[in-house]
PDB file of C-alpha atoms in Angstrom:
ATOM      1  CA  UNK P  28      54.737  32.566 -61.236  1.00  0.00           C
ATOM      2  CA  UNK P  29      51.671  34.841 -59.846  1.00  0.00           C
ATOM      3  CA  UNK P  30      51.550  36.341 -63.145  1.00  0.00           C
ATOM      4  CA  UNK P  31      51.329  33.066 -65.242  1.00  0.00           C
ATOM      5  CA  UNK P  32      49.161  31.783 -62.904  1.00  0.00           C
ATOM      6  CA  UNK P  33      46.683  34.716 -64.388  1.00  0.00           C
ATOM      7  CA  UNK P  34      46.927  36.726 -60.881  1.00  0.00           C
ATOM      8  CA  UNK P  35      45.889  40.431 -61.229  1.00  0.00           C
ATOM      9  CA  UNK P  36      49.373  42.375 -60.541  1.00  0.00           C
ATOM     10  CA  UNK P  37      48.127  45.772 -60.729  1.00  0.00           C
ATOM     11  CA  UNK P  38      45.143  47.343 -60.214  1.00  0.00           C
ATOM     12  CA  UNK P  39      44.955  49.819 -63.200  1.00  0.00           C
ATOM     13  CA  UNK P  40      46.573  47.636 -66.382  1.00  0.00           C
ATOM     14  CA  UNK P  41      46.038  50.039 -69.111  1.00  0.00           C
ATOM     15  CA  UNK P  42      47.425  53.209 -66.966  1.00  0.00           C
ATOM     16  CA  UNK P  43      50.586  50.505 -65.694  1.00  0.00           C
ATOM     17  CA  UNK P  44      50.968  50.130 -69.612  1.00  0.00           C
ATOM     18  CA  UNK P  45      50.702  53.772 -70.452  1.00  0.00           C
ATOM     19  CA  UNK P  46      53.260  54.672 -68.079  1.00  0.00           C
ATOM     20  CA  UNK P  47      55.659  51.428 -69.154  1.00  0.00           C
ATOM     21  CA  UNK P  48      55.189  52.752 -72.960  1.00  0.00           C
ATOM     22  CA  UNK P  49      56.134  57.036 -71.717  1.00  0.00           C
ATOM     23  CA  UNK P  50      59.411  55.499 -69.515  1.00  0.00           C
ATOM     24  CA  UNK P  51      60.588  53.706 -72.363  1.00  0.00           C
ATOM     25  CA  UNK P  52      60.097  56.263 -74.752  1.00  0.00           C
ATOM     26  CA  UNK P  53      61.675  58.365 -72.423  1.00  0.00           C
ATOM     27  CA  UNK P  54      64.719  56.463 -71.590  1.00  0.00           C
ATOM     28  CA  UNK P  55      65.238  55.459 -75.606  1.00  0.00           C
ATOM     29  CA  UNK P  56      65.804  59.525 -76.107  1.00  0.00           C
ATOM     30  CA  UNK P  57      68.927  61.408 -75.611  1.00  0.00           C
ATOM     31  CA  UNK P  58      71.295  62.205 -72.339  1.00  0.00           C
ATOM     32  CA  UNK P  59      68.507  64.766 -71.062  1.00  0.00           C
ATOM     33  CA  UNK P  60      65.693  62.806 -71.837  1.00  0.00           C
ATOM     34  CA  UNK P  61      67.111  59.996 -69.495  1.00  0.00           C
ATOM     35  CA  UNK P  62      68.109  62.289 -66.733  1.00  0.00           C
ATOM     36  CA  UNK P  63      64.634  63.418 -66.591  1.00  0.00           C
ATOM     37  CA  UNK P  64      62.994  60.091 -66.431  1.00  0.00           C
ATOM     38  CA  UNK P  65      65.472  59.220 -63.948  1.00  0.00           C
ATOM     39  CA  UNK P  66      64.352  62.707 -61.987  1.00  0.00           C
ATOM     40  CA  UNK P  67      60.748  62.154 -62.772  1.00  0.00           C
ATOM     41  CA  UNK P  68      60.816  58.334 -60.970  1.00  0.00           C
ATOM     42  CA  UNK P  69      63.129  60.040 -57.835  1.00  0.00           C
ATOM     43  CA  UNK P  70      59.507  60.404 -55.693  1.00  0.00           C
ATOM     44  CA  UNK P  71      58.767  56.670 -56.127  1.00  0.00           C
ATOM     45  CA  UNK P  72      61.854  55.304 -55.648  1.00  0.00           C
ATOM     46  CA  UNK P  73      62.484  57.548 -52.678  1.00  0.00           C
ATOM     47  CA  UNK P  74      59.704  56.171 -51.116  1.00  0.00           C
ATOM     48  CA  UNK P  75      61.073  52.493 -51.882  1.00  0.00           C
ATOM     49  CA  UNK P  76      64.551  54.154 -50.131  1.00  0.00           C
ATOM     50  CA  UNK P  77      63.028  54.683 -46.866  1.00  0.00           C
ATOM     51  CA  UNK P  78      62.047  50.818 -46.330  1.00  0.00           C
ATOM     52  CA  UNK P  79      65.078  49.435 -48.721  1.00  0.00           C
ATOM     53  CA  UNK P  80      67.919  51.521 -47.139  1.00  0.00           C
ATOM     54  CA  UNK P  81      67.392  50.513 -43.330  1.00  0.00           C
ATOM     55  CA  UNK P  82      67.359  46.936 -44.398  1.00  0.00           C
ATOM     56  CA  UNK P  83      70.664  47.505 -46.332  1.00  0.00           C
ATOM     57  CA  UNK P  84      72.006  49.163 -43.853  1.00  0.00           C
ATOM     58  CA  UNK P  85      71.254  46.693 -40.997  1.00  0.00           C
ATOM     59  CA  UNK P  86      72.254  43.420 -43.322  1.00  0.00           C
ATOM     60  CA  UNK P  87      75.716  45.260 -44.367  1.00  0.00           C
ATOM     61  CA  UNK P  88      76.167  45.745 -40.082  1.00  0.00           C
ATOM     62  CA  UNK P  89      75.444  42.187 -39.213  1.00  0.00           C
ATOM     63  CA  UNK P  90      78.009  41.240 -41.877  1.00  0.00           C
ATOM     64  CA  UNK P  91      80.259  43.758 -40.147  1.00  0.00           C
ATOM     65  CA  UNK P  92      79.590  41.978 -37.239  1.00  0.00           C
ATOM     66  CA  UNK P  93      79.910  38.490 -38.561  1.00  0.00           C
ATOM     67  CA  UNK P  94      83.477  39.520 -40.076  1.00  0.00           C
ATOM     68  CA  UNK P  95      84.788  41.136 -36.867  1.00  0.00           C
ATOM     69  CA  UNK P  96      84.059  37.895 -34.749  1.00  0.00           C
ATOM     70  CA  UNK P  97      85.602  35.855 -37.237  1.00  0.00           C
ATOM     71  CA  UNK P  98      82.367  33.693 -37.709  1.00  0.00           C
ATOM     72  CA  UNK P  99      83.781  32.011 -40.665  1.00  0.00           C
ATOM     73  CA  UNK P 100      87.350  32.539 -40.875  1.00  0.00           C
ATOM     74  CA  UNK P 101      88.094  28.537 -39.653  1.00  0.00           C
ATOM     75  CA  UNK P 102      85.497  27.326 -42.575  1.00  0.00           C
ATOM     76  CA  UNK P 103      81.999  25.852 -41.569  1.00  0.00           C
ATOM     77  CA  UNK P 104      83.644  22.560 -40.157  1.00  0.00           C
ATOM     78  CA  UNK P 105      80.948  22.364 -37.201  1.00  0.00           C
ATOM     79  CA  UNK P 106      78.671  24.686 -38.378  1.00  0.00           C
ATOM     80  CA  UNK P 107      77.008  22.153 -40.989  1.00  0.00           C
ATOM     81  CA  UNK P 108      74.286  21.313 -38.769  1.00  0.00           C
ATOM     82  CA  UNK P 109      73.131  24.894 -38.499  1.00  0.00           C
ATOM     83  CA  UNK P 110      73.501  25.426 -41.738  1.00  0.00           C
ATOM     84  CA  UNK P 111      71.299  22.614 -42.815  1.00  0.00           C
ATOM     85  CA  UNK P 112      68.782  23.466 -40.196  1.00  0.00           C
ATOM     86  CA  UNK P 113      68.672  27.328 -41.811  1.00  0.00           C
ATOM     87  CA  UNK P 114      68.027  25.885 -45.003  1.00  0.00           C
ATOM     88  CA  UNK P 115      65.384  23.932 -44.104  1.00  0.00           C
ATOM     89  CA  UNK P 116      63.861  26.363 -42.159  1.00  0.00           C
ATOM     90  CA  UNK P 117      64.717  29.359 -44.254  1.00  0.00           C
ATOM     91  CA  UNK P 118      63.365  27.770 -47.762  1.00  0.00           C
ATOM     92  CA  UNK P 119      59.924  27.168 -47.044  1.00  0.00           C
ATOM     93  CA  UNK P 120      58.983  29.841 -45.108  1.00  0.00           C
ATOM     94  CA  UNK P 121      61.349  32.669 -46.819  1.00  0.00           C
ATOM     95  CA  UNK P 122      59.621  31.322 -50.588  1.00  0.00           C
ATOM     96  CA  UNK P 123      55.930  31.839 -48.784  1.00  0.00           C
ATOM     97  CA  UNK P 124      56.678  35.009 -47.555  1.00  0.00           C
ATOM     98  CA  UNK P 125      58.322  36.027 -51.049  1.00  0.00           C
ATOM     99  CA  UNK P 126      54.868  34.612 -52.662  1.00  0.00           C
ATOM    100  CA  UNK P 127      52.808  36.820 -50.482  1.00  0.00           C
ATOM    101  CA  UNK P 128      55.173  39.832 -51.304  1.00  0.00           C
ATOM    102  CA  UNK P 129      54.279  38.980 -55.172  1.00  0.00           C
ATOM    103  CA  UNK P 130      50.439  38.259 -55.174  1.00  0.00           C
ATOM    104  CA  UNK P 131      49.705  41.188 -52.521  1.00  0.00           C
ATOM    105  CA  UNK P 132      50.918  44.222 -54.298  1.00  0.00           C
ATOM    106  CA  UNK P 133      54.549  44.195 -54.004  1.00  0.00           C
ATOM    107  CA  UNK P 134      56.088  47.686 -52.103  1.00  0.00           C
ATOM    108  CA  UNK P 135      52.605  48.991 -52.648  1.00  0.00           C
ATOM    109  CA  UNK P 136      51.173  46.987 -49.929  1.00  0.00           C
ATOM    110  CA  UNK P 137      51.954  47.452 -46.301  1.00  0.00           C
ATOM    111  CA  UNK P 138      51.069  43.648 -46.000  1.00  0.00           C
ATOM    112  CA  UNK P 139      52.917  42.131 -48.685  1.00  0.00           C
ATOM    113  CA  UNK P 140      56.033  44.481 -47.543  1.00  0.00           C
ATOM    114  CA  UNK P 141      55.891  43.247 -44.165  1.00  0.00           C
ATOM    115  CA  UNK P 142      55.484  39.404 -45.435  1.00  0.00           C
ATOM    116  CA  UNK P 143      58.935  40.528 -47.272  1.00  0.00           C
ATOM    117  CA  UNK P 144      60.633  41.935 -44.317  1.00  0.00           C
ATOM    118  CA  UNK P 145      59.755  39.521 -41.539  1.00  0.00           C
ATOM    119  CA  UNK P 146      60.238  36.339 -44.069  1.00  0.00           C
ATOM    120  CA  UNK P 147      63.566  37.635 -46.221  1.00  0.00           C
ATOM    121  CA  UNK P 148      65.862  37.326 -43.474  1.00  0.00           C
ATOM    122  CA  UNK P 149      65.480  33.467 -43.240  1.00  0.00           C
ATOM    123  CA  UNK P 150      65.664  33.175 -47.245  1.00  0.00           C
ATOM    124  CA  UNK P 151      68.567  34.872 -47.645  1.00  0.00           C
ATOM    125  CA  UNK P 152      70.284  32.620 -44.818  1.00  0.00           C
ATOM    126  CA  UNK P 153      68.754  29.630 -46.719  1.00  0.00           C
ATOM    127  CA  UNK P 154      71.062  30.925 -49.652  1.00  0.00           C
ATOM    128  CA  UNK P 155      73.539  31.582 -47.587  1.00  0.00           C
ATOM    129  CA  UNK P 156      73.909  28.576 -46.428  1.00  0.00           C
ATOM    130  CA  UNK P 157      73.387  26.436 -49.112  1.00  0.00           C
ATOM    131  CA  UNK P 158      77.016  28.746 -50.772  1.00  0.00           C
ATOM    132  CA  UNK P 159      78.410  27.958 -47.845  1.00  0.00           C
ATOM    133  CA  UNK P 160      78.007  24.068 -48.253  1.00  0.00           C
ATOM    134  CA  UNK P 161      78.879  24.236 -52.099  1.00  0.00           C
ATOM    135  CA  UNK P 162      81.921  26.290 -51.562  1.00  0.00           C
ATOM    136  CA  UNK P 163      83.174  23.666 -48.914  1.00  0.00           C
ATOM    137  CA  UNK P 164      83.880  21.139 -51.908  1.00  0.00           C
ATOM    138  CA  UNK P 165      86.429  20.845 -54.074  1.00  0.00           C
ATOM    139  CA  UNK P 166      84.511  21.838 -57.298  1.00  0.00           C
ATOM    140  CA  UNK P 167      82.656  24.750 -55.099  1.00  0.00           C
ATOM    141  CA  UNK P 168      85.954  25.773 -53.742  1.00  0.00           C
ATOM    142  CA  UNK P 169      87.194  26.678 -57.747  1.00  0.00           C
ATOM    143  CA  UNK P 170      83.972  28.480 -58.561  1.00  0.00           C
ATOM    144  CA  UNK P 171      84.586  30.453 -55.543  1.00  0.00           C
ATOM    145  CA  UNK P 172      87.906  31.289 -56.253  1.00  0.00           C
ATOM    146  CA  UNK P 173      87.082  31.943 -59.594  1.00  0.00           C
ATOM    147  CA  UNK P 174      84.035  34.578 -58.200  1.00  0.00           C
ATOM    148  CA  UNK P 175      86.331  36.253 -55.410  1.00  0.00           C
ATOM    149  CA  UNK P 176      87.502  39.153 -57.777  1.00  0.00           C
ATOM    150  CA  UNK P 177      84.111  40.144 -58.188  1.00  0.00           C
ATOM    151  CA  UNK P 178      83.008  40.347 -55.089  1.00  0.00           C
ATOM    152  CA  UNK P 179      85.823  41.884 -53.773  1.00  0.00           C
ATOM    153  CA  UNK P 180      84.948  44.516 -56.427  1.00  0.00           C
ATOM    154  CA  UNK P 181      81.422  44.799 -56.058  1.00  0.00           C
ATOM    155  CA  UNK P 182      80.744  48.101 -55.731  1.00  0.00           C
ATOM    156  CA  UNK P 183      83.216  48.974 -59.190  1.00  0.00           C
ATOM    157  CA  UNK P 184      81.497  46.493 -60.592  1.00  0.00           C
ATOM    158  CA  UNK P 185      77.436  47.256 -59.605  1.00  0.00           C
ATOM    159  CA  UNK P 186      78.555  50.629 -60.929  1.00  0.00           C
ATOM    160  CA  UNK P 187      79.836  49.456 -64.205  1.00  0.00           C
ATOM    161  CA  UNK P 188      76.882  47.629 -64.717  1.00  0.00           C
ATOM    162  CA  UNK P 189      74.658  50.268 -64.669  1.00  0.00           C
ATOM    163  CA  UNK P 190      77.104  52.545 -66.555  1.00  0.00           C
ATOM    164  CA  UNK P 191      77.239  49.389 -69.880  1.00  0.00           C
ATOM    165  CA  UNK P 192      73.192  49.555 -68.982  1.00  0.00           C
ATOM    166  CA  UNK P 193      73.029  53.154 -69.955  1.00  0.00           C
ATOM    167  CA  UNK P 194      75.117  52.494 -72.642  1.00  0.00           C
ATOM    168  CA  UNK P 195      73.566  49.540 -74.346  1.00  0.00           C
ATOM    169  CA  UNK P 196      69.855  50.322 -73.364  1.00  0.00           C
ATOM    170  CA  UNK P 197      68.807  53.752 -73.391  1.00  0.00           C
ATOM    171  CA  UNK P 198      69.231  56.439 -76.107  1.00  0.00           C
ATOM    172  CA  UNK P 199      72.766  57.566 -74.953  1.00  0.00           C
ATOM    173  CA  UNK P 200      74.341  54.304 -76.396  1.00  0.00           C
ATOM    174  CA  UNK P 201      72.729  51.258 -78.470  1.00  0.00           C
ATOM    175  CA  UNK P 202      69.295  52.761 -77.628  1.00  0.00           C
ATOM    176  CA  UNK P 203      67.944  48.663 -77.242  1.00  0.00           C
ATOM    177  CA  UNK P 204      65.292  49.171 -74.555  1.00  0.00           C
ATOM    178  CA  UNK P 205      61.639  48.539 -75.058  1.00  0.00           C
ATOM    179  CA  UNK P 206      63.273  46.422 -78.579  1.00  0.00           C
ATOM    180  CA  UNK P 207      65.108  43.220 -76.355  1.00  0.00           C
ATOM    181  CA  UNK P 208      63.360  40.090 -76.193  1.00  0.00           C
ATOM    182  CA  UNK P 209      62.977  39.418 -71.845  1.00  0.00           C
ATOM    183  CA  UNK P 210      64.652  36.166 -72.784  1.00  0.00           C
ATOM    184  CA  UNK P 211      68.212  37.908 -74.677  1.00  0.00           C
ATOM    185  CA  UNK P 212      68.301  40.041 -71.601  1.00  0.00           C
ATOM    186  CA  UNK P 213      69.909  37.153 -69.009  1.00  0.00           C
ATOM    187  CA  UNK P 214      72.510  36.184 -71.676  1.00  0.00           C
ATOM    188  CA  UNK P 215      73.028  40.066 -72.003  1.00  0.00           C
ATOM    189  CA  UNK P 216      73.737  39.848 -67.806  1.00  0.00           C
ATOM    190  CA  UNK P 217      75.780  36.774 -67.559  1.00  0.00           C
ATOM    191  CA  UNK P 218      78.094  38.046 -70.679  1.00  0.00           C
ATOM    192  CA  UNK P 219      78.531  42.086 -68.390  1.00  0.00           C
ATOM    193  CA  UNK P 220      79.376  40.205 -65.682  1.00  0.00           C
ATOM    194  CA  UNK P 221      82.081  37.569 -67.369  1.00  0.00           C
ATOM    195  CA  UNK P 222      83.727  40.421 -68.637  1.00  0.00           C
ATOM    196  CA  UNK P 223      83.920  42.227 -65.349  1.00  0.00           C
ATOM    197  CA  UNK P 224      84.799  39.330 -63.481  1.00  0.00           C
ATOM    198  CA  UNK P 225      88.180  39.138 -65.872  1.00  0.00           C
ATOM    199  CA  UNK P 226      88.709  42.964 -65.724  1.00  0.00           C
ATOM    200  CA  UNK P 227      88.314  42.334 -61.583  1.00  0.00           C
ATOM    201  CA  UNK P 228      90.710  39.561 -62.000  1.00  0.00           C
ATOM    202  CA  UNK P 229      92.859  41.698 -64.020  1.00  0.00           C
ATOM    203  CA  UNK P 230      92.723  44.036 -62.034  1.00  0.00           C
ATOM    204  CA  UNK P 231      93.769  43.344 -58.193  1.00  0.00           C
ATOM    205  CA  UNK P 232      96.599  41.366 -59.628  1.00  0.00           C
ATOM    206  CA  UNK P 233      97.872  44.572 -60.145  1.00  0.00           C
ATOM    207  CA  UNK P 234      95.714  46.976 -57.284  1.00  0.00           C
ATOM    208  CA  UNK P 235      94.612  46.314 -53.557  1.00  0.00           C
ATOM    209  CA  UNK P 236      91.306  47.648 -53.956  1.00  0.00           C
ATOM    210  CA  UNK P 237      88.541  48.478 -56.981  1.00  0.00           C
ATOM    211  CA  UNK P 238      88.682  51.788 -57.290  1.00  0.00           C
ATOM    212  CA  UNK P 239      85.414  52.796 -55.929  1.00  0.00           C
ATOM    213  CA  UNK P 240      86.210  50.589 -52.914  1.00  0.00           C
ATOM    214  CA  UNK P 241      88.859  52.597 -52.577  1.00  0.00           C
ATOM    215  CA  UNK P 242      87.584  55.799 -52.513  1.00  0.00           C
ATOM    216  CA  UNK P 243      84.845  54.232 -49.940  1.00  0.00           C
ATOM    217  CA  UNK P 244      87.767  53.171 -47.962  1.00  0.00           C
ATOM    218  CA  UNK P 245      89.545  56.572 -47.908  1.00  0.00           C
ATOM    219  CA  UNK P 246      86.530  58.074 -46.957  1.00  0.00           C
ATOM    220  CA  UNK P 247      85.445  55.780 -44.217  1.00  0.00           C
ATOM    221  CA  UNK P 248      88.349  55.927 -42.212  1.00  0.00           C
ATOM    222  CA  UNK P 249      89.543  59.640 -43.595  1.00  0.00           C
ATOM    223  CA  UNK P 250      92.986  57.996 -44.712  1.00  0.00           C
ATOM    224  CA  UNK P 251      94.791  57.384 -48.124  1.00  0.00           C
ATOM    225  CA  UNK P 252      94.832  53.495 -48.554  1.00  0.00           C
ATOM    226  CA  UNK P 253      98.196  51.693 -50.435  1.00  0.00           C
ATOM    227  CA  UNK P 254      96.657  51.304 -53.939  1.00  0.00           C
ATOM    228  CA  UNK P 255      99.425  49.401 -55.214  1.00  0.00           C
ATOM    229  CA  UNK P 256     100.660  45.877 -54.275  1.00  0.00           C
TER     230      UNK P 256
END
């Protein structure tokens, strides 16, 4: 919305270009010439790892938390009033704070990035609730249902994502990138992720686990999980 608006993103628009055109070249080559774009980028996004992975981290323990108390477990019942007061709360201050994380410069900007940090919590519990709510009726109680498999494979299935993005993308596969109109690239996303959510049904009819969760799982508590069911 900043952008259409006609609000100066970045500071250097021919250089931001210049690089945009080398990355894409880059990532339409061969195997190597993607694994060294990926290595070139490492620096920046390392830097974006340092403030990304602590928030990670800390939302995946409050959801630890959250599951261990059984916050949820009897449905939301009495908890609609909080829920309502989160999303009224959370929307408008968690969509400022995301505007100020867009107009001021993104990561780049201590600023914006502290807008993001101190505001996202309350957005994402606006979402939250608001799923909550809509899964609590019939109709939302289907879709969620229907959505379980994937999410109870969501780190198999972040990881085949990127794996059918290398593929139909960059030069290793299809070679697409830098050629896909921004507006073919959603239906691209929604059609990856009907197909996994079949394969995820598919698949823990048969299985426990995804199979990266179950590596994670193994490894986490240094045991060999059931696979089968």
């Amino acid at each position: 919305m900043a952008a259409l608006a006609g609000v100066e993103m970045v500071t250097d628009q021919d250089a931001a270009l210049a690089d945009g055109r080398a990355s894409t070249d880059a990532l339409a080559g061969g195997l190597g010439s993607v694994i060294d774009e990926h290595l070139r980028s490492l620096p920046t996004m390392a830097a974006s790892l340092a403030v990304q992975g602590p928030l990670a981290l800390a939302a995946f323990l409050v959801g630890l938390a959250a599951g261990r108390r059984k916050l949820l477990a009897d449905g939301i019942g009495r908890r609609t009033v909080v829920l309502r007061r989160l999303e009224l709360v959370g929307y408008p201050i968690g969509l400022a704070g995301a505007l100020v994380f867009a107009v001021g410069g993104g990561t780049a900007s201590p600023a914006a990035l502290a807008a993001s940090i101190l505001t996202a919590p309350l957005l994402v519990s606006a979402y939250v609730a608001t799923l909550l709510r809509v899964f609590a009726t019939p109709r939302g109680g289907r879709l969620a249902r229907a959505l379980a498999p994937a999410g109870r494979m969501a780190l198999s299935d972040y990881l085949g994502q990127s794996l059918l993005g290398v593929l139909i993308f960059t030069g290793v596969g299809l070679g697409l990138t830098g050629d896909t109109p921004p507006t073919v690239v959603p239906v691209v996303a929604v059609g990856i992720f009907a197909v996994q959510l079949e394969l995820s049904r598919r698949w823990l009819a048969r299985y426990r686990y995804g199979p990266a969760e179950w590596v994670l799982r193994a490894v986490t508590n240094g045991e060999r999980p059931r696979m089968r069911r």
